[in-house]
């Protein structure tokens, strides 16, 4: 949303009384990066997401976004994310314009700037959900558009709704965000999700991180320094069993083959190192959960799926609720 | 639909009184293969399909599936089948999430299992229509999903709604399924549709088959043995004119070039051998019909199109009614 | 729309009284080429388009096309045009079936004729919007279909809704179509839009054209002869500044690289020759406007965008209103 149009999100009250109070106003114009959310905003979004769980379970569903049109402008394919946003919009009675492969097909191929594309698409829709291959593209789109823009991932940059759904899942599963112990396992160097999660959890009290990863994909210094500067405790460990026995959340990630280029030997060594299986489960606490951003290969054994502590399918579903909440807040406000 | 959730399809009665009675319950959980349907179920589906003809002709159309969301998960493209299902859903007021090329685009490319994809997509939708390149994929999807799954073709395996629409067309055009004479012409070795049709018609009384095909694509022994074991009469013939003069249904199919590899000479010889043209029409009975599953090349001459016995465009349209019926039965029951 | 079904467009009156009167009937069956519209029809379409501006601005929007289904059958990708039509349909409460790449995916790849595809798709929808790579394809589709067909571009042939939106934009911006001076700049040899515009404006009184283009892409003789035969004044000029100071509309176009093949040197020379920038703006009249069919590269400098005379984003938006009007007229009539 450009500065040309500042929505008074509080102006449109669709509920008889406000569900919560973060002062006299609650403004959400665009969703660009995980860091933009403070604790109060997160809490507000999660409260709306809880409402959305109820709405989604009801039949025939809500019509609060009837007449609204969302454009999903995807410059690289991401079926999971796209379907999640489109389902969220349709569950609320809204409509969708889809482009699954804007990079190859659109006028972008003829050299049109992102800004020109955005100014055209905003004429056809009420909100833009954009995935792009370049870091910073979402910010450029939001600076151009007079309608809200949601970043659905911009290259190695941000994927803020994934961060939101991860946080929402921890809140829902563990019941709190302060005072929790979180193990981040797997690809910590390139994984966009674990980096967002580190930034977001750093806003809460007494959080402790464990980093468990093969040497070639260790957590980078910028995050470590950031956490230290915020007084957040963290330690690296090579002992997954020890960490599993202590943490509240074990957040496993996929080792991304594409990061290793020709070195398939390094990839094979890295990917097999830390597998979450029945053995790992057996040392975890009863209230603890296993999470994963998907897609998974074999870094979590299928045998884990039936354990109630396997939270990753619920986590995927929470993506729907969080995106419903974001769409509602951006289009209708409180 | 997995065993975790058995829909009592009879529980939701959207009509004032049941349209027919197949005992106290009518359960339809998934649509996986043509053979799953017994005569009573076929009759029930066709009765609903007839209702759908009326609904489709009305304006502004039905809203009985309003609030329901169908995911079309296509791992290989099939525009005709996809549009037919999506039209069926929308004609009943339902909504659609589309993936036209799930194989290339989705997390499948990163190595995700079909089961993980299904468990994600079922969180976003109420019913899944899946096309896949592997035989048996639909059965695996249905075993995983807690929502209904419809097989829209799985590789060389099954394409049950095509079988249903073929049967429905014969019923509508000829007025009965017992006691009919059906000529299957063209590619009988690889054609999925003619094989399904043989299995389905074998459930009825006094059906007689004629097989007319080039030697290289003759009907395989498994079907012949199956028909014989069920007491169904069949004969092979090289004389299309003779067969045309005797049959009630002449079901023509396309010779598929892709089956012949480098041997284009064999393909060219095979494809020109049995053409349905004005000459063939002239010996056919007045009440008989010509059918074809589409796409056609020149195995039916364009001059045949205007003859009232050319049933293939009506057949394509019947696909819409049958799919509307299936969606209604799976989502609402009787 | 084939001759089999002639819609009495006047039969369905959705407004209490007719908005205008072009005789006792107003028939619009298909939209195939720009030349099909006479002055009265253009005026009628523009009147409806003005109504659509109001409808689009209202929330939650119109439902006049509720229950109608539009199939977008695109044999070559054109994201901008597709989204514009789909937005138009959804803004009026209608639904959409999409094929973004019918050429590669559909049964067309197996050799099906366009006619067979159209006869199938018309069974699933109420109106077809088709883009095709072959000139004349839209006319063939319309001759086959029993439902309305809109040509969304057929190869080097026609793209009539672009012509309509250009004319509507001139009417809206300048207030009249008679007596105007129009500069066509850039690729006048291959540009489909400038050729349509020449044909359409030739229907009005006292129009004067200026052609400003690099030698390799000069306006072709057929258009020049046509204009002369209709008594329309035109002149060629190499002096963009002089022309800019005299015209009411400066219609800039992109030099299309794909027309130059290997000769990138010619392309580079041509594309840099006539740029619309602050200097050109400074000599233009106050009431004059700059238009462009998009996508643009650098033939209009970004600095021009903020000038009120930069009409090209409003022009793109007008595409929505004109397409809403066309859909309404074809499906509901007056």
PDB file of C-alpha atoms in Angstrom, chain B residues 43-192:
ATOM      1  CA  UNK B  43     -28.843 -46.342 -11.856  1.00  0.00           C
ATOM      2  CA  UNK B  44     -28.783 -43.973  -8.893  1.00  0.00           C
ATOM      3  CA  UNK B  45     -26.019 -41.833 -10.385  1.00  0.00           C
ATOM      4  CA  UNK B  46     -27.865 -41.647 -13.694  1.00  0.00           C
ATOM      5  CA  UNK B  47     -31.048 -40.571 -11.956  1.00  0.00           C
ATOM      6  CA  UNK B  48     -29.186 -37.702 -10.316  1.00  0.00           C
ATOM      7  CA  UNK B  49     -27.501 -36.870 -13.637  1.00  0.00           C
ATOM      8  CA  UNK B  50     -30.953 -36.464 -15.200  1.00  0.00           C
ATOM      9  CA  UNK B  51     -31.835 -34.004 -12.453  1.00  0.00           C
ATOM     10  CA  UNK B  52     -28.630 -32.173 -13.269  1.00  0.00           C
ATOM     11  CA  UNK B  53     -29.653 -31.731 -16.896  1.00  0.00           C
ATOM     12  CA  UNK B  54     -32.640 -29.760 -15.671  1.00  0.00           C
ATOM     13  CA  UNK B  55     -30.565 -27.747 -13.188  1.00  0.00           C
ATOM     14  CA  UNK B  56     -27.985 -26.832 -15.823  1.00  0.00           C
ATOM     15  CA  UNK B  57     -30.635 -25.569 -18.210  1.00  0.00           C
ATOM     16  CA  UNK B  58     -32.120 -23.285 -15.605  1.00  0.00           C
ATOM     17  CA  UNK B  59     -30.870 -19.800 -14.993  1.00  0.00           C
ATOM     18  CA  UNK B  60     -29.293 -18.531 -12.770  1.00  0.00           C
ATOM     19  CA  UNK B  61     -28.467 -22.097 -11.776  1.00  0.00           C
ATOM     20  CA  UNK B  62     -28.183 -24.044  -8.591  1.00  0.00           C
ATOM     21  CA  UNK B  63     -26.405 -23.085  -5.392  1.00  0.00           C
ATOM     22  CA  UNK B  64     -26.562 -26.494  -3.687  1.00  0.00           C
ATOM     23  CA  UNK B  65     -22.754 -26.688  -3.424  1.00  0.00           C
ATOM     24  CA  UNK B  66     -22.320 -23.084  -2.313  1.00  0.00           C
ATOM     25  CA  UNK B  67     -19.550 -22.889   0.258  1.00  0.00           C
ATOM     26  CA  UNK B  68     -17.875 -26.085  -0.976  1.00  0.00           C
ATOM     27  CA  UNK B  69     -14.383 -25.983  -2.401  1.00  0.00           C
ATOM     28  CA  UNK B  70     -13.028 -28.496  -4.917  1.00  0.00           C
ATOM     29  CA  UNK B  71      -9.278 -28.846  -5.560  1.00  0.00           C
ATOM     30  CA  UNK B  72      -8.332 -29.998  -9.068  1.00  0.00           C
ATOM     31  CA  UNK B  73      -4.905 -31.537  -8.568  1.00  0.00           C
ATOM     32  CA  UNK B  74      -3.666 -32.401 -12.056  1.00  0.00           C
ATOM     33  CA  UNK B  75      -0.214 -33.980 -12.279  1.00  0.00           C
ATOM     34  CA  UNK B  76      -0.557 -34.088 -16.039  1.00  0.00           C
ATOM     35  CA  UNK B  77      -2.577 -31.701 -18.140  1.00  0.00           C
ATOM     36  CA  UNK B  78      -6.019 -32.629 -19.423  1.00  0.00           C
ATOM     37  CA  UNK B  79      -7.840 -29.443 -20.230  1.00  0.00           C
ATOM     38  CA  UNK B  80     -11.054 -31.140 -21.342  1.00  0.00           C
ATOM     39  CA  UNK B  81     -11.472 -33.206 -18.178  1.00  0.00           C
ATOM     40  CA  UNK B  82     -10.427 -30.357 -15.913  1.00  0.00           C
ATOM     41  CA  UNK B  83     -12.856 -27.865 -17.475  1.00  0.00           C
ATOM     42  CA  UNK B  84     -15.653 -30.413 -17.300  1.00  0.00           C
ATOM     43  CA  UNK B  85     -15.167 -30.970 -13.559  1.00  0.00           C
ATOM     44  CA  UNK B  86     -14.713 -27.272 -12.841  1.00  0.00           C
ATOM     45  CA  UNK B  87     -17.808 -26.398 -14.830  1.00  0.00           C
ATOM     46  CA  UNK B  88     -19.769 -29.082 -12.944  1.00  0.00           C
ATOM     47  CA  UNK B  89     -18.676 -27.630  -9.603  1.00  0.00           C
ATOM     48  CA  UNK B  90     -19.446 -24.047 -10.578  1.00  0.00           C
ATOM     49  CA  UNK B  91     -22.819 -24.912 -12.129  1.00  0.00           C
ATOM     50  CA  UNK B  92     -23.792 -26.124  -8.648  1.00  0.00           C
ATOM     51  CA  UNK B  93     -22.541 -22.967  -6.937  1.00  0.00           C
ATOM     52  CA  UNK B  94     -19.289 -24.454  -5.663  1.00  0.00           C
ATOM     53  CA  UNK B  95     -15.788 -23.014  -5.870  1.00  0.00           C
ATOM     54  CA  UNK B  96     -12.553 -24.371  -7.304  1.00  0.00           C
ATOM     55  CA  UNK B  97      -8.826 -24.325  -6.534  1.00  0.00           C
ATOM     56  CA  UNK B  98      -6.868 -25.224  -9.672  1.00  0.00           C
ATOM     57  CA  UNK B  99      -3.469 -26.717 -10.351  1.00  0.00           C
ATOM     58  CA  UNK B 100      -3.008 -27.388 -14.024  1.00  0.00           C
ATOM     59  CA  UNK B 101       0.484 -28.805 -13.854  1.00  0.00           C
ATOM     60  CA  UNK B 102       1.110 -30.117 -10.360  1.00  0.00           C
ATOM     61  CA  UNK B 103       3.921 -32.366 -11.491  1.00  0.00           C
ATOM     62  CA  UNK B 104       6.234 -29.653 -12.667  1.00  0.00           C
ATOM     63  CA  UNK B 105       5.268 -26.890 -10.334  1.00  0.00           C
ATOM     64  CA  UNK B 106       4.426 -28.266  -6.944  1.00  0.00           C
ATOM     65  CA  UNK B 107       6.568 -29.478  -4.140  1.00  0.00           C
ATOM     66  CA  UNK B 108       6.364 -32.848  -5.925  1.00  0.00           C
ATOM     67  CA  UNK B 109       9.308 -31.538  -7.931  1.00  0.00           C
ATOM     68  CA  UNK B 110      11.262 -31.301  -4.675  1.00  0.00           C
ATOM     69  CA  UNK B 111      10.499 -34.912  -3.838  1.00  0.00           C
ATOM     70  CA  UNK B 112       7.402 -34.633  -1.631  1.00  0.00           C
ATOM     71  CA  UNK B 113       5.311 -37.803  -1.466  1.00  0.00           C
ATOM     72  CA  UNK B 114       1.806 -37.862  -2.881  1.00  0.00           C
ATOM     73  CA  UNK B 115       0.563 -38.606   0.627  1.00  0.00           C
ATOM     74  CA  UNK B 116       2.039 -35.393   2.085  1.00  0.00           C
ATOM     75  CA  UNK B 117       0.591 -33.350  -0.770  1.00  0.00           C
ATOM     76  CA  UNK B 118      -2.841 -34.874  -0.234  1.00  0.00           C
ATOM     77  CA  UNK B 119      -2.748 -34.203   3.510  1.00  0.00           C
ATOM     78  CA  UNK B 120      -1.935 -30.570   2.785  1.00  0.00           C
ATOM     79  CA  UNK B 121      -4.502 -30.062   0.037  1.00  0.00           C
ATOM     80  CA  UNK B 122      -7.276 -31.705   2.054  1.00  0.00           C
ATOM     81  CA  UNK B 123      -6.759 -28.922   4.583  1.00  0.00           C
ATOM     82  CA  UNK B 124      -7.649 -26.358   1.947  1.00  0.00           C
ATOM     83  CA  UNK B 125     -10.614 -28.006   0.237  1.00  0.00           C
ATOM     84  CA  UNK B 126     -13.672 -30.239   0.604  1.00  0.00           C
ATOM     85  CA  UNK B 127     -13.081 -32.627  -2.285  1.00  0.00           C
ATOM     86  CA  UNK B 128     -10.096 -33.510  -4.462  1.00  0.00           C
ATOM     87  CA  UNK B 129     -10.252 -34.293  -8.185  1.00  0.00           C
ATOM     88  CA  UNK B 130      -6.901 -35.786  -9.117  1.00  0.00           C
ATOM     89  CA  UNK B 131      -5.277 -36.727 -12.397  1.00  0.00           C
ATOM     90  CA  UNK B 132      -1.955 -38.514 -12.120  1.00  0.00           C
ATOM     91  CA  UNK B 133       0.557 -40.169 -14.408  1.00  0.00           C
ATOM     92  CA  UNK B 134       0.902 -43.298 -12.268  1.00  0.00           C
ATOM     93  CA  UNK B 135      -1.531 -46.156 -12.156  1.00  0.00           C
ATOM     94  CA  UNK B 136      -2.823 -46.619  -8.601  1.00  0.00           C
ATOM     95  CA  UNK B 137      -2.163 -43.030  -7.527  1.00  0.00           C
ATOM     96  CA  UNK B 138      -5.869 -42.315  -7.014  1.00  0.00           C
ATOM     97  CA  UNK B 139      -6.224 -45.269  -4.685  1.00  0.00           C
ATOM     98  CA  UNK B 140      -3.252 -44.085  -2.627  1.00  0.00           C
ATOM     99  CA  UNK B 141      -4.700 -40.576  -2.454  1.00  0.00           C
ATOM    100  CA  UNK B 142      -8.079 -41.882  -1.317  1.00  0.00           C
ATOM    101  CA  UNK B 143      -6.452 -44.056   1.350  1.00  0.00           C
ATOM    102  CA  UNK B 144      -4.755 -40.936   2.755  1.00  0.00           C
ATOM    103  CA  UNK B 145      -7.456 -38.307   2.441  1.00  0.00           C
ATOM    104  CA  UNK B 146     -10.188 -37.589   4.957  1.00  0.00           C
ATOM    105  CA  UNK B 147     -12.221 -35.948   2.202  1.00  0.00           C
ATOM    106  CA  UNK B 148     -13.594 -37.570  -0.966  1.00  0.00           C
ATOM    107  CA  UNK B 149     -11.213 -38.200  -3.863  1.00  0.00           C
ATOM    108  CA  UNK B 150     -12.289 -38.512  -7.493  1.00  0.00           C
ATOM    109  CA  UNK B 151      -9.947 -40.198  -9.938  1.00  0.00           C
ATOM    110  CA  UNK B 152      -9.811 -38.101 -13.124  1.00  0.00           C
ATOM    111  CA  UNK B 153      -7.440 -40.582 -14.739  1.00  0.00           C
ATOM    112  CA  UNK B 154      -4.342 -42.219 -13.310  1.00  0.00           C
ATOM    113  CA  UNK B 155      -1.909 -43.103 -16.070  1.00  0.00           C
ATOM    114  CA  UNK B 156      -2.720 -46.266 -17.948  1.00  0.00           C
ATOM    115  CA  UNK B 157      -5.033 -47.153 -15.068  1.00  0.00           C
ATOM    116  CA  UNK B 158      -8.580 -45.903 -14.633  1.00  0.00           C
ATOM    117  CA  UNK B 159     -10.691 -42.925 -15.708  1.00  0.00           C
ATOM    118  CA  UNK B 160     -13.992 -43.864 -14.101  1.00  0.00           C
ATOM    119  CA  UNK B 161     -16.041 -40.747 -14.845  1.00  0.00           C
ATOM    120  CA  UNK B 162     -15.382 -41.312 -18.562  1.00  0.00           C
ATOM    121  CA  UNK B 163     -16.819 -44.802 -18.164  1.00  0.00           C
ATOM    122  CA  UNK B 164     -19.829 -43.369 -16.333  1.00  0.00           C
ATOM    123  CA  UNK B 165     -20.546 -40.758 -18.970  1.00  0.00           C
ATOM    124  CA  UNK B 166     -20.249 -43.372 -21.717  1.00  0.00           C
ATOM    125  CA  UNK B 167     -22.762 -45.597 -19.944  1.00  0.00           C
ATOM    126  CA  UNK B 168     -25.049 -42.658 -19.237  1.00  0.00           C
ATOM    127  CA  UNK B 169     -24.929 -41.677 -22.903  1.00  0.00           C
ATOM    128  CA  UNK B 170     -25.903 -45.171 -24.044  1.00  0.00           C
ATOM    129  CA  UNK B 171     -28.775 -45.200 -21.555  1.00  0.00           C
ATOM    130  CA  UNK B 172     -29.954 -41.768 -22.714  1.00  0.00           C
ATOM    131  CA  UNK B 173     -29.564 -42.441 -26.429  1.00  0.00           C
ATOM    132  CA  UNK B 174     -30.709 -46.062 -26.701  1.00  0.00           C
ATOM    133  CA  UNK B 175     -33.004 -46.096 -23.691  1.00  0.00           C
ATOM    134  CA  UNK B 176     -31.544 -49.218 -22.097  1.00  0.00           C
ATOM    135  CA  UNK B 177     -28.303 -50.976 -21.203  1.00  0.00           C
ATOM    136  CA  UNK B 178     -29.536 -54.571 -21.265  1.00  0.00           C
ATOM    137  CA  UNK B 179     -29.734 -56.365 -24.576  1.00  0.00           C
ATOM    138  CA  UNK B 180     -27.656 -53.956 -26.622  1.00  0.00           C
ATOM    139  CA  UNK B 181     -25.086 -54.607 -29.339  1.00  0.00           C
ATOM    140  CA  UNK B 182     -21.954 -52.492 -29.065  1.00  0.00           C
ATOM    141  CA  UNK B 183     -19.196 -52.183 -31.649  1.00  0.00           C
ATOM    142  CA  UNK B 184     -15.856 -51.072 -30.237  1.00  0.00           C
ATOM    143  CA  UNK B 185     -13.726 -49.734 -33.080  1.00  0.00           C
ATOM    144  CA  UNK B 186     -10.142 -48.516 -33.360  1.00  0.00           C
ATOM    145  CA  UNK B 187      -7.485 -48.742 -30.662  1.00  0.00           C
ATOM    146  CA  UNK B 188      -8.767 -51.542 -28.437  1.00  0.00           C
ATOM    147  CA  UNK B 189      -5.371 -52.501 -27.008  1.00  0.00           C
ATOM    148  CA  UNK B 190      -4.430 -49.256 -25.300  1.00  0.00           C
ATOM    149  CA  UNK B 191      -7.688 -47.322 -25.172  1.00  0.00           C
ATOM    150  CA  UNK B 192      -8.607 -46.869 -21.511  1.00  0.00           C
TER     151      UNK B 192
END
